[in-house]
PDB file of C-alpha atoms in Angstrom:
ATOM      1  CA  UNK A   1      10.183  28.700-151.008  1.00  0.00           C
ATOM      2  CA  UNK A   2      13.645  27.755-150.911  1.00  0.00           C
ATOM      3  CA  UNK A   3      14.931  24.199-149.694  1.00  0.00           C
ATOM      4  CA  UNK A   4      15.925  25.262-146.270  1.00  0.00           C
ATOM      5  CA  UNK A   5      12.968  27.192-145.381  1.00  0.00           C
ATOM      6  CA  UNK A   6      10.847  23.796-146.588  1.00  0.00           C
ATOM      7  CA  UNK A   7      12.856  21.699-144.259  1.00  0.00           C
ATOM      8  CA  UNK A   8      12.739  24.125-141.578  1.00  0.00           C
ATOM      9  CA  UNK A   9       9.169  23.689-142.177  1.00  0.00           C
ATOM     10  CA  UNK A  10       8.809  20.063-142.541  1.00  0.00           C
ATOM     11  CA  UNK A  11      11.176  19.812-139.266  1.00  0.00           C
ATOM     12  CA  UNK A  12       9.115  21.729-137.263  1.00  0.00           C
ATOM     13  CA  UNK A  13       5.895  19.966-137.987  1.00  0.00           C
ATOM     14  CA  UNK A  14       7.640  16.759-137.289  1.00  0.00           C
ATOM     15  CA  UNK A  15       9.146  17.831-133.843  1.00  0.00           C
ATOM     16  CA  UNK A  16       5.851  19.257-132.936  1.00  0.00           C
ATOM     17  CA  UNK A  17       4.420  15.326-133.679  1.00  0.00           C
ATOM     18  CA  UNK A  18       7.148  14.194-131.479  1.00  0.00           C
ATOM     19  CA  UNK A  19       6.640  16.659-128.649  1.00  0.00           C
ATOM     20  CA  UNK A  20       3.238  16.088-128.536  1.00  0.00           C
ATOM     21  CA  UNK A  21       3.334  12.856-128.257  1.00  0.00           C
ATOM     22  CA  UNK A  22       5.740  13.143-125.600  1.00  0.00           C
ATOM     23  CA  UNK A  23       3.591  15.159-123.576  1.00  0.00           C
ATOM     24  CA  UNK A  24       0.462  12.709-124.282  1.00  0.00           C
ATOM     25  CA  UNK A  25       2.621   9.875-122.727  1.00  0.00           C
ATOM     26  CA  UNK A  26       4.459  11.494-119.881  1.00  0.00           C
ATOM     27  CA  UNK A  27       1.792  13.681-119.192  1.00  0.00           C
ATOM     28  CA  UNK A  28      -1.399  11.794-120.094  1.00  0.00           C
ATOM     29  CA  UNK A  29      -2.942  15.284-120.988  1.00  0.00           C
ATOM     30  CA  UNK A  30      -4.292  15.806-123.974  1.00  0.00           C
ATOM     31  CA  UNK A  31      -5.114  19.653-123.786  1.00  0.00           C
ATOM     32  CA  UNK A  32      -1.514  19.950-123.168  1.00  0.00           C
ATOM     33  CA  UNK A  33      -0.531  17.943-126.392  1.00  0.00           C
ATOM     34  CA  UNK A  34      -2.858  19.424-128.582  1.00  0.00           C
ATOM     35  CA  UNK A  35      -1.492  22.866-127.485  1.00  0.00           C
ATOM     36  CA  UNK A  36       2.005  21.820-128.237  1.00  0.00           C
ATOM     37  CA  UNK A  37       1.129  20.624-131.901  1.00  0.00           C
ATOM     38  CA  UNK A  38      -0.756  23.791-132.504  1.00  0.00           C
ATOM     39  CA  UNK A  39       2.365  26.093-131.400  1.00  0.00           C
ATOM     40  CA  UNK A  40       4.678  24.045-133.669  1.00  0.00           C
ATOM     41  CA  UNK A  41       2.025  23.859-136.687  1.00  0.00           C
ATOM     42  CA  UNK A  42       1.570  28.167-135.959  1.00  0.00           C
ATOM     43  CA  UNK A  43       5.760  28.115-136.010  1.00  0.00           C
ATOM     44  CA  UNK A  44       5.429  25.835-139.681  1.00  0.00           C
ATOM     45  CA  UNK A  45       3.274  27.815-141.225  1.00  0.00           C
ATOM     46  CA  UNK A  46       4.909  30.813-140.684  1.00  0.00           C
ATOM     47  CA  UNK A  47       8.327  29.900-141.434  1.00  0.00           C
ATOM     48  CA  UNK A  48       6.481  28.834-144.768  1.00  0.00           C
ATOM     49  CA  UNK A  49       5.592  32.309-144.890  1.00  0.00           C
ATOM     50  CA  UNK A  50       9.032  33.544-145.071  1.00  0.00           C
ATOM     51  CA  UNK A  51       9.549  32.430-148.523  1.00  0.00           C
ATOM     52  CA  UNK A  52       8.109  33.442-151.254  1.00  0.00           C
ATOM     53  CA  UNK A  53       4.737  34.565-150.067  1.00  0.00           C
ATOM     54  CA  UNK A  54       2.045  33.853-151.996  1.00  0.00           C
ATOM     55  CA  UNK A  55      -1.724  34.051-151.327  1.00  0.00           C
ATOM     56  CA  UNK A  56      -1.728  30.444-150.562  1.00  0.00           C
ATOM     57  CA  UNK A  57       0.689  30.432-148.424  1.00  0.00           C
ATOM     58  CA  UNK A  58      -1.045  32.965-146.417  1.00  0.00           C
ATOM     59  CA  UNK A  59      -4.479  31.395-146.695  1.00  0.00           C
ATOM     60  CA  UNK A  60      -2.466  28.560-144.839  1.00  0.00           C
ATOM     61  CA  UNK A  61      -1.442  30.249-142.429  1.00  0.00           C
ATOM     62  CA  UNK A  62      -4.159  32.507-141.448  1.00  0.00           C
ATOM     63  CA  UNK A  63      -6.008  28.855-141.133  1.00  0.00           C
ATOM     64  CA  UNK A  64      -3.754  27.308-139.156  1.00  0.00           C
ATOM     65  CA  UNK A  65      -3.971  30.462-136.781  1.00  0.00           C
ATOM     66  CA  UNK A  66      -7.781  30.519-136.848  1.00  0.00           C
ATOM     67  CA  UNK A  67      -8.163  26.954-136.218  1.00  0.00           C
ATOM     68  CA  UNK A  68      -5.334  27.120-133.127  1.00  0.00           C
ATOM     69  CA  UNK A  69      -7.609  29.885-131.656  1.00  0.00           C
ATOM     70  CA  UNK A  70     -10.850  28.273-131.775  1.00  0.00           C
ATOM     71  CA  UNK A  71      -9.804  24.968-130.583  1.00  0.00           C
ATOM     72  CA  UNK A  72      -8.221  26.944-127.614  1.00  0.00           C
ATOM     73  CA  UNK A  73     -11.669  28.768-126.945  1.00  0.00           C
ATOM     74  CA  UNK A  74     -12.978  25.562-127.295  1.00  0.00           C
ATOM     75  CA  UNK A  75     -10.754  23.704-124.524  1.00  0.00           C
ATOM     76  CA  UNK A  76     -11.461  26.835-122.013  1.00  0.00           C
ATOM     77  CA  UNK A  77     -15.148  26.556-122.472  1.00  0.00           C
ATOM     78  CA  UNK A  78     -15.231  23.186-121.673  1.00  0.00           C
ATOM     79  CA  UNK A  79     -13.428  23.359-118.786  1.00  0.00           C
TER      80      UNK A  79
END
């Protein structure tokens, strides 16, 4: 992976920390939050994917996807 794409990366984790937390506060909703940090941890691990793709690199990603969809069943079932 090349610098850029790894801070892309590293950015886009970190504004999805931020933005989350900025819809915890403001919002006081945590289902909204959570959602927010799993759509910018999705975008990470697929710009991470636009590198040099390796197996690992899509292991992560197909986790981070997996995990994003369950805990989004989850949150609609327990509604």
């Amino acid at each position: 992976m090349t610098a850029a794409l790894h801070l892309a990366a590293l950015t886009t984790t970190v504004f999805g920390l931020v933005a989350s937390a900025v819809v915890l506060v403001a919002a006081r909703r945590p289902r909204a939050a959570l959602a927010v940090l799993l759509d910018f941890l999705t975008a990470a691990g697929l710009l991470r994917l636009t590198g040099e793709p390796s197996w690992d690199a899509v292991a992560a990603a197909t986790a981070v996807i997996a995990v994003r969809k369950l805990v989004t069943a989850g949150l609609r079932l327990s509604r």
